[in-house]
Tab-separated table of C-alpha atoms in Angstrom:
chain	number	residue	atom	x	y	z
A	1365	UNK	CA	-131.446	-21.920	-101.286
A	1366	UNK	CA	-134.248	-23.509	-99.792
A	1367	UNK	CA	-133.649	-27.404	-98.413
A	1368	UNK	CA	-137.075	-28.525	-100.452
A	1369	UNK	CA	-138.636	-26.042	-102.301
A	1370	UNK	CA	-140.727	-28.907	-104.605
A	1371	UNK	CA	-143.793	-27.442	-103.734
A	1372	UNK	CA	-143.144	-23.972	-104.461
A	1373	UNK	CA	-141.824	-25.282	-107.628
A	1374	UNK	CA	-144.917	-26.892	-108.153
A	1375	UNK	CA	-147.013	-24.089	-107.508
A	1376	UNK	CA	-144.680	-21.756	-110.385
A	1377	UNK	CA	-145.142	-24.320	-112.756
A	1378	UNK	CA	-149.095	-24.353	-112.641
A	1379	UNK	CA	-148.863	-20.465	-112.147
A	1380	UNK	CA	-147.095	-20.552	-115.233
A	1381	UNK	CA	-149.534	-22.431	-117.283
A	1382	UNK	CA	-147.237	-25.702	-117.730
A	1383	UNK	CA	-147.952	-28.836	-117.126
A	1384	UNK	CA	-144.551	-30.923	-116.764
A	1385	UNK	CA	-144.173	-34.762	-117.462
A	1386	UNK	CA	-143.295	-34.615	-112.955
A	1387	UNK	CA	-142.199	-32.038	-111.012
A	1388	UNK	CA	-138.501	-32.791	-110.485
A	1389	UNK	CA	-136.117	-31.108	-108.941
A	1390	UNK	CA	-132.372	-30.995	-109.675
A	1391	UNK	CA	-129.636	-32.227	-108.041
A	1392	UNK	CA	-126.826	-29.570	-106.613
A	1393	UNK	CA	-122.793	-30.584	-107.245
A	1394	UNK	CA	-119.655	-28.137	-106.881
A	1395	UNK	CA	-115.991	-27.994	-108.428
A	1396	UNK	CA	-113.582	-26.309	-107.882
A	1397	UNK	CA	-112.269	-24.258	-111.247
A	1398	UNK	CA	-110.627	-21.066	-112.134
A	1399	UNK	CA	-109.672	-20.757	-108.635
A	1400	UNK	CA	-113.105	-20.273	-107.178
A	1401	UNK	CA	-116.289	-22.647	-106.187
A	1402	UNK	CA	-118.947	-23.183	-109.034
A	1403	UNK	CA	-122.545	-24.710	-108.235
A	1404	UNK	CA	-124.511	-26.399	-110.574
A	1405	UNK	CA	-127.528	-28.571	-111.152
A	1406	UNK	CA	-128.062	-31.720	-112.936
A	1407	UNK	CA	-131.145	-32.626	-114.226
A	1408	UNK	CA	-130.212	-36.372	-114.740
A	1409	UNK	CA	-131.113	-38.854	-117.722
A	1410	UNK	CA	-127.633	-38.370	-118.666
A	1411	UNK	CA	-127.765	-41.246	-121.532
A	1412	UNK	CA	-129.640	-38.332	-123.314
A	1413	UNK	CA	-128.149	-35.458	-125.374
A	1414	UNK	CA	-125.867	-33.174	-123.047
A	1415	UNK	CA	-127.427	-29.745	-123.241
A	1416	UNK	CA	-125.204	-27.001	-120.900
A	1417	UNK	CA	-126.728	-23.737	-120.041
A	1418	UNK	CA	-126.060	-20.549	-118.656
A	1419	UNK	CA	-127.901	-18.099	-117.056
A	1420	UNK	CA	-127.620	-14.266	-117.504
A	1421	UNK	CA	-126.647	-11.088	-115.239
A	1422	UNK	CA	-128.199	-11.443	-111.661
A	1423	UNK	CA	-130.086	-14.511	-112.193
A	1424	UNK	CA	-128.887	-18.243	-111.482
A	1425	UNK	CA	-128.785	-21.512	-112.891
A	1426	UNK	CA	-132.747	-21.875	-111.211
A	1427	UNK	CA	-133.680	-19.642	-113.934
A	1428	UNK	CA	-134.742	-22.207	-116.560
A	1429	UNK	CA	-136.160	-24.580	-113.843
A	1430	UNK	CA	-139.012	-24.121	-115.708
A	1431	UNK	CA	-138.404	-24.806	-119.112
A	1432	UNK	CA	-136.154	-27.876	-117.793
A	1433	UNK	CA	-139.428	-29.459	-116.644
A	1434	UNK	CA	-140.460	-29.495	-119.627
A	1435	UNK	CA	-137.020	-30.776	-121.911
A	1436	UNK	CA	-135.686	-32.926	-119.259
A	1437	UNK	CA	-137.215	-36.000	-120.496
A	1438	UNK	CA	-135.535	-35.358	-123.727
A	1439	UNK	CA	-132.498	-33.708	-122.919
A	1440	UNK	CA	-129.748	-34.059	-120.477
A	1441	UNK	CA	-129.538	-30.722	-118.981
A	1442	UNK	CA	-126.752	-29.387	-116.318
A	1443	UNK	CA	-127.155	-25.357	-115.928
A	1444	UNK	CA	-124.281	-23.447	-114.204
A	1445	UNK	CA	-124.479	-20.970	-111.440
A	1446	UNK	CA	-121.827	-18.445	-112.636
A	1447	UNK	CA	-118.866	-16.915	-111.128
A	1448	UNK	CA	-120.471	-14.269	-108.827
A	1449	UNK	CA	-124.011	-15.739	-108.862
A	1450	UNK	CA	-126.059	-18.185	-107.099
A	1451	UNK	CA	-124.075	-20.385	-105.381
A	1452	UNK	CA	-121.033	-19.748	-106.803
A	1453	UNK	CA	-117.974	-18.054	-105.295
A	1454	UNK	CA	-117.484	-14.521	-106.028
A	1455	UNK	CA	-114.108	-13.046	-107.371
A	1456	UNK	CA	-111.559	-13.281	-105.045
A	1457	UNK	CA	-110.178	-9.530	-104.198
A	1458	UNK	CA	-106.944	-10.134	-105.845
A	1459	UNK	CA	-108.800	-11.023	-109.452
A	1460	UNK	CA	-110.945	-7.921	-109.660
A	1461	UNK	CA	-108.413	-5.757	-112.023
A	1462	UNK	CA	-108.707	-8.717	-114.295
A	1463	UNK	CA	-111.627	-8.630	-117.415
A	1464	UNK	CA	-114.573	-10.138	-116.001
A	1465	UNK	CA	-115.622	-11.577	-119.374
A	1466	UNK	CA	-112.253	-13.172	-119.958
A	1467	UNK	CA	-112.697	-14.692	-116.581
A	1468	UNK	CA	-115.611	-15.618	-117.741
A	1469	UNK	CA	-114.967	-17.476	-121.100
A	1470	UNK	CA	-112.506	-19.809	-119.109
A	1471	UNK	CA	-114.524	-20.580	-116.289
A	1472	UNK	CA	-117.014	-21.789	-118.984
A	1473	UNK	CA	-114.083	-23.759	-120.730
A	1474	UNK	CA	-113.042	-25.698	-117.426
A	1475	UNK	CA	-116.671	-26.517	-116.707
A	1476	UNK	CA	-116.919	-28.055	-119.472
A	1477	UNK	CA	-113.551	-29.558	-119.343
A	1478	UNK	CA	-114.918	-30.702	-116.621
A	1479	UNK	CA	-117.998	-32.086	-117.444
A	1480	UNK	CA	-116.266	-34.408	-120.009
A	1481	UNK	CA	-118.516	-34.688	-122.597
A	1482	UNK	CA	-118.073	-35.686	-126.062
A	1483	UNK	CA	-120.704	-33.670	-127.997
A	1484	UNK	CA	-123.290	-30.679	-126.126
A	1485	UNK	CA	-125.100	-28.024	-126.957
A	1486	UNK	CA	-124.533	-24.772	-125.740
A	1487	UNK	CA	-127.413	-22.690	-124.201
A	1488	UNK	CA	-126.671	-19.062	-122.708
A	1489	UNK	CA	-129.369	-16.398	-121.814
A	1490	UNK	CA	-128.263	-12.497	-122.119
A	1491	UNK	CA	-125.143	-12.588	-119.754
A	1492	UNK	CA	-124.749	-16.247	-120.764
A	1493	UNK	CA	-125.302	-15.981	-124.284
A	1494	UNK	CA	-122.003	-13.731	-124.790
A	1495	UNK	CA	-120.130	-16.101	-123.041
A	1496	UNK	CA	-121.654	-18.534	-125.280
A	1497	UNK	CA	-120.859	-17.076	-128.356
A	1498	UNK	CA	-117.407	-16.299	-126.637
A	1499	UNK	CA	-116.604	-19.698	-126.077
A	1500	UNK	CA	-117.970	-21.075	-129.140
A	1501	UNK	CA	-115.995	-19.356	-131.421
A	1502	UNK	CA	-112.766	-20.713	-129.705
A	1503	UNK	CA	-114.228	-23.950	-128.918
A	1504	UNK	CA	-115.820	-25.245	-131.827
A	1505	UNK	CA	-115.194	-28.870	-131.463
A	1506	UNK	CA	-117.794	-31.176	-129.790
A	1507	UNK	CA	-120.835	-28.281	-130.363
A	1508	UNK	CA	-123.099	-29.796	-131.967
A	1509	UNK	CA	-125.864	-26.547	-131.594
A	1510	UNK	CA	-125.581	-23.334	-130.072
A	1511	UNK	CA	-128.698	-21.432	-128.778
A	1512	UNK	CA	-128.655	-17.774	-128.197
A	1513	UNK	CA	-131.340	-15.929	-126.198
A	1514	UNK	CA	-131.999	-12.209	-126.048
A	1515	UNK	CA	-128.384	-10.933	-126.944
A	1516	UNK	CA	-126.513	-9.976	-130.025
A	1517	UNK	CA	-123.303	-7.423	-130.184
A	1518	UNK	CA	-126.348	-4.580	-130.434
A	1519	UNK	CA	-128.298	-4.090	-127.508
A	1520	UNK	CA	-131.240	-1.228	-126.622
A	1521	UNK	CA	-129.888	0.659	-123.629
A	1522	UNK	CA	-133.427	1.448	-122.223
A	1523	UNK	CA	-133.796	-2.245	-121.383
A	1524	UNK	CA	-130.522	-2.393	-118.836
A	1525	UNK	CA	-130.826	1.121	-117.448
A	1526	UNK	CA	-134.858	0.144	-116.321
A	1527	UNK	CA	-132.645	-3.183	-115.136
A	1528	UNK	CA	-130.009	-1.222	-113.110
A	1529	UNK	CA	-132.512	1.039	-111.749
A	1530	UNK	CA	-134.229	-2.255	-110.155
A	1531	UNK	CA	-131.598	-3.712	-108.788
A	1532	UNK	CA	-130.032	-0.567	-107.154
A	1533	UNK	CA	-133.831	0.069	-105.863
A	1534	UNK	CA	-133.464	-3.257	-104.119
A	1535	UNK	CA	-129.747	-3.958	-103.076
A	1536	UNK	CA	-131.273	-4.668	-98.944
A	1537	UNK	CA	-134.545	-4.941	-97.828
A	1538	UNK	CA	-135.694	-5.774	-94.709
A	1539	UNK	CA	-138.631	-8.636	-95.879
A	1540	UNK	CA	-139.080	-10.987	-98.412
A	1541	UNK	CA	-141.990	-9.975	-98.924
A	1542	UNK	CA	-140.820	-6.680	-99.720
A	1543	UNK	CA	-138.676	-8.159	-102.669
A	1544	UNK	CA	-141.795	-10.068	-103.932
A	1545	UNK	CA	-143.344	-7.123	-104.195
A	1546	UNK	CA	-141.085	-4.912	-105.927
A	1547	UNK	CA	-140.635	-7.970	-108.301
A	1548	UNK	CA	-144.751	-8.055	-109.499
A	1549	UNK	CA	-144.015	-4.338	-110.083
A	1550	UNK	CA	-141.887	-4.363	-112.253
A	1551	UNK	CA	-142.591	-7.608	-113.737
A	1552	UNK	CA	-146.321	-7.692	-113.535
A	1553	UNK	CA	-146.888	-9.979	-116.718
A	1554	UNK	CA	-145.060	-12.769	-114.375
A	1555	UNK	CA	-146.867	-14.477	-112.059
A	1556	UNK	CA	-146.280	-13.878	-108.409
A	1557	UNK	CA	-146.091	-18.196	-107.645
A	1558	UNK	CA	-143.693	-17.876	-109.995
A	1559	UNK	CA	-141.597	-14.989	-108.922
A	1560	UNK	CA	-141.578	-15.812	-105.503
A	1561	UNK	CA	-140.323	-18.851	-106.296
A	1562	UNK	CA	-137.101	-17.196	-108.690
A	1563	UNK	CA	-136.253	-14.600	-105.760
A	1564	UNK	CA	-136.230	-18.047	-103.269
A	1565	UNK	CA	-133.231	-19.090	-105.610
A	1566	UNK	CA	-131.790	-15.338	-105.417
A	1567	UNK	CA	-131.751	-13.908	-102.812
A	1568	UNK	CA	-129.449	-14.128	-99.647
A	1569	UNK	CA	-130.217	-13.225	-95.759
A	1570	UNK	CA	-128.132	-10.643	-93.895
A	1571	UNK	CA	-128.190	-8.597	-90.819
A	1572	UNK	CA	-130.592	-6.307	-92.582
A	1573	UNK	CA	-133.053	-8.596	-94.131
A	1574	UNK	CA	-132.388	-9.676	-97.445
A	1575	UNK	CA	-130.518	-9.034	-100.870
A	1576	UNK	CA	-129.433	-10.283	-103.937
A	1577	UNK	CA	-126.473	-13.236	-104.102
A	1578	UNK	CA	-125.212	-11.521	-107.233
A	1579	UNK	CA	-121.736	-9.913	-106.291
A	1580	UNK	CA	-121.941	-6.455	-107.139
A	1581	UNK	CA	-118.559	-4.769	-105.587
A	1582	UNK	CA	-116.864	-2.289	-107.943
A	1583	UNK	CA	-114.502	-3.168	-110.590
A	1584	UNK	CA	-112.046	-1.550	-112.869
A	1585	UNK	CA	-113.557	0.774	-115.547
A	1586	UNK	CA	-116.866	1.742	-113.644
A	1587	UNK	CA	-115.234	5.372	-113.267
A	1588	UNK	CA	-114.715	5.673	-116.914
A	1589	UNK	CA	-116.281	8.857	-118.611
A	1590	UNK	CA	-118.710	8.751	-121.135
A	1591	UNK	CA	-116.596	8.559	-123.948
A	1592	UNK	CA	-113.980	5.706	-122.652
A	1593	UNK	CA	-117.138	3.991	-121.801
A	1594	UNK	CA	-118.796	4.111	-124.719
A	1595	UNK	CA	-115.285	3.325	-127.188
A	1596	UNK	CA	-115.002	0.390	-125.299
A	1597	UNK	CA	-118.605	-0.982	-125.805
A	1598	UNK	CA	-118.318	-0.345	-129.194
A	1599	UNK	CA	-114.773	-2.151	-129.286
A	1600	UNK	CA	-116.484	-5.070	-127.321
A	1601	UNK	CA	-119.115	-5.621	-130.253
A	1602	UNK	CA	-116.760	-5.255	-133.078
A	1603	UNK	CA	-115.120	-8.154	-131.201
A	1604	UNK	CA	-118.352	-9.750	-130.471
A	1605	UNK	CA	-119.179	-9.443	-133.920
A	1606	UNK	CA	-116.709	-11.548	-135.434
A	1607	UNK	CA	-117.105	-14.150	-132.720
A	1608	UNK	CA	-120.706	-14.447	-134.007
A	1609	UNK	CA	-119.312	-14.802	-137.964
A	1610	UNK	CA	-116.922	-17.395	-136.010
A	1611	UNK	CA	-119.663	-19.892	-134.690
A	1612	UNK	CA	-119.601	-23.554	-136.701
A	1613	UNK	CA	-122.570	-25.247	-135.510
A	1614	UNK	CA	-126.263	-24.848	-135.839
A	1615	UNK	CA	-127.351	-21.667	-134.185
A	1616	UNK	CA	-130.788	-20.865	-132.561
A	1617	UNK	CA	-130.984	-17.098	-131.861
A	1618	UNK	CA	-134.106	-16.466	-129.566
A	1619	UNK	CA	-135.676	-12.877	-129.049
A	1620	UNK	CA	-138.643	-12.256	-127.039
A	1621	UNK	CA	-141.209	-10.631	-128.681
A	1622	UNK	CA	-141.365	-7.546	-125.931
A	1623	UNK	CA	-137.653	-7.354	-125.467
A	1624	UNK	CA	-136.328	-4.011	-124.459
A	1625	UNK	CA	-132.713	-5.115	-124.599
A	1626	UNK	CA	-132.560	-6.905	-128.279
A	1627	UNK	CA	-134.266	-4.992	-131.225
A	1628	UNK	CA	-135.709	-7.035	-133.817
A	1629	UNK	CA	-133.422	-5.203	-136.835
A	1630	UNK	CA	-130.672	-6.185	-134.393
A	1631	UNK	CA	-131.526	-9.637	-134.330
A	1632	UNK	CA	-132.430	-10.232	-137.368
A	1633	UNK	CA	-128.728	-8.835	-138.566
A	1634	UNK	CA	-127.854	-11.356	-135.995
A	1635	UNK	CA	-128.845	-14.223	-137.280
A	1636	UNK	CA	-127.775	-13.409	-141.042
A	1637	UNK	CA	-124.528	-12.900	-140.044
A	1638	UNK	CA	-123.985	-16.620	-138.248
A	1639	UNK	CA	-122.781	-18.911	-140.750
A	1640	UNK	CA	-126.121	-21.837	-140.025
A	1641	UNK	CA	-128.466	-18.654	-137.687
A	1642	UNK	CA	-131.392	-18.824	-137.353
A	1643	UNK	CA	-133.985	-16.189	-135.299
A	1644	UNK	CA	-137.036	-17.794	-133.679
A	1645	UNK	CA	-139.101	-14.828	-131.817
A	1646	UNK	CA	-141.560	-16.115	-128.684
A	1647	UNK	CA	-144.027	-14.465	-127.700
A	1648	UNK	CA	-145.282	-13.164	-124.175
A	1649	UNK	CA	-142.077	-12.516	-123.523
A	1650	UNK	CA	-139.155	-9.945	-122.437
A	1651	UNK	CA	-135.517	-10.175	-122.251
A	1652	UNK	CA	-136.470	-13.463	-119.780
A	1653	UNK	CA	-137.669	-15.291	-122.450
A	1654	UNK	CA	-137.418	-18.811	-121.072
A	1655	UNK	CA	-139.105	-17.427	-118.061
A	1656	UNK	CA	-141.247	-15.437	-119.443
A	1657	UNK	CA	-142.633	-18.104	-121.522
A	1658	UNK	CA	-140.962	-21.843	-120.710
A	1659	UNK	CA	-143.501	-23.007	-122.796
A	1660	UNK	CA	-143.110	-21.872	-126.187
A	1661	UNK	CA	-139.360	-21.172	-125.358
A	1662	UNK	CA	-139.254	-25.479	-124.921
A	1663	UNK	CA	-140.952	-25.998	-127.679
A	1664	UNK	CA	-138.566	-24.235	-130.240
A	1665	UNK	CA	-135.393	-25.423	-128.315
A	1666	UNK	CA	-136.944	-28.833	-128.607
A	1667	UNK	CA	-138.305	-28.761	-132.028
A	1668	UNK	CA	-134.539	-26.938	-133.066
A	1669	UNK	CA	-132.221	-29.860	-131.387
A	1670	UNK	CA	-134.551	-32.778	-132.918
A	1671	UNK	CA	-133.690	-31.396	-136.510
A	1672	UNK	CA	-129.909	-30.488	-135.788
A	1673	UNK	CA	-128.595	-32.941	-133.622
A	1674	UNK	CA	-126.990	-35.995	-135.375
């Protein structure tokens, strides 16, 4: 993580097109919970709604340091690097028979255990947003909204194979640079201020240059055929399912309008199913959509919490 990084911050933003009240930046804590280490960041003005999110698969809580510019004024906001990600501890050898997604849905209870608050709204992103609908469903009380981005139980699997096949490309490689590079590649409608300053935020030196902080050792189930594989992704959104007809509160499902990993049909069903759904689709955007486009992605969140919350 880089000491100051408000100027490469600062350069994203205008990259980005946004033009934040000030550019801010976070502050870093740590708890202990669930037997491991958990980072997070505070964006302070905690007199104002508590809004908690979480990031999705290989990306940290940095990854709506964008749209948080842009809400923090309004919102209280505390995002959570999680287990195996960022900051965060990885999964200590003797946990890695153990569901990673159960693991999962109580470190997100403790956290917010531990944060203490009375009422929030829950945020998750891919990743985050099944752990979000996870929790919700078993944790109903103090939610006052939910929001939901790029995820339902139905997901395209072109979207995470092109995703796999980027992050095996670049596991180690000897620059930064080289990283930055790969990254306008294969996101060239992101701007490279802006990418270079995600990667400063996820990527880790070693002996051999650099690579990614996500922990990506084997688990159990990754030598599963076909078939095992694909009855227990189909048992997973049957499960899923019914935690999404579960959810109480308020629900903002987002979708970005260029999203290889959530169909619109699939949405769409989504959001119908949810007992208070709705589907909001932003434009100039991919399965990143609050990165893709902070903007528009603040302005629904925004314009979604200021009819909902009481």
């Amino acid at each position: 993580m880089a000491e100051d990084y408000t100027d490469i911050m600062a350069a994203a933003a205008a990259a980005a097109g946004l033009e934040p009240p000030a550019i801010v930046t976070p502050t870093d804590h740590w708890v202990e919970l669930n037997g491991i280490n958990f980072h997070y960041l505070d964006w302070g003005n905690d007199h104002l709604p508590h809004v908690v999110l979480l990031h999705g698969g290989s990306l940290t809580a940095h990854t709506w340091d964008m749209a948080a510019l842009l809400l923090r004024d309004s919102y209280h906001l505390v995002a959570l690097d999680q287990r195996g990600h960022g900051d965060t501890d990885w999964t200590p050898e003797d946990q890695l028979g153990e569901d990673n997604s159960d693991l999962m849905l109580e470190d997100t209870r403790q956290f917010i255990e531990h944060l203490g608050y009375e009422r929030l709204t829950l945020v998750g992103m891919s990743m985050g947003g099944m752990n979000t609908i996870r929790y919700s469903a078993r944790h109903p009380e103090g939610l006052d909204a939910i929001g939901i981005v790029d995820v339902a139980p139905e997901t395209m699997r072109e979207g995470q194979l092109e995703m796999e096949a980027f992050r095996e490309a670049t596991e180690t490689l000897r620059n930064f640079e080289d990283f930055l590079d790969r990254a306008i590649r294969f996101m060239p409608h992101r701007a490279p201020e802006h990418l270079r300053y995600s990667l400063t935020h996820s990527l880790r030196q070693v002996p051999d240059g650099f690579t990614w902080k996500q922990d990506h050792r084997p688990r159990e189930g990754m030598e599963m055929t076909d078939d095992e594989r694909e009855a227990e992704r189909s048992e997973r959104a049957d499960a899923l399912w019914a935690d999404i007809r579960a959810l109480q509160s308020p629900t903002l499902l987002f979708r970005g309008a260029d999203s290889k990993i959530l169909s619109h049909d699939a949405a769409e069903r989504a959001a119908a199913e949810m007992r208070d759904g709705r589907l909001v689709v932003i434009p100039a955007a991919t399965h990143n959509v609050h990165s893709d486009n902070p903007k528009d992605f603040a302005r629904e969140l925004d314009a979604f919490l200021s009819e909902v919350l009481p």
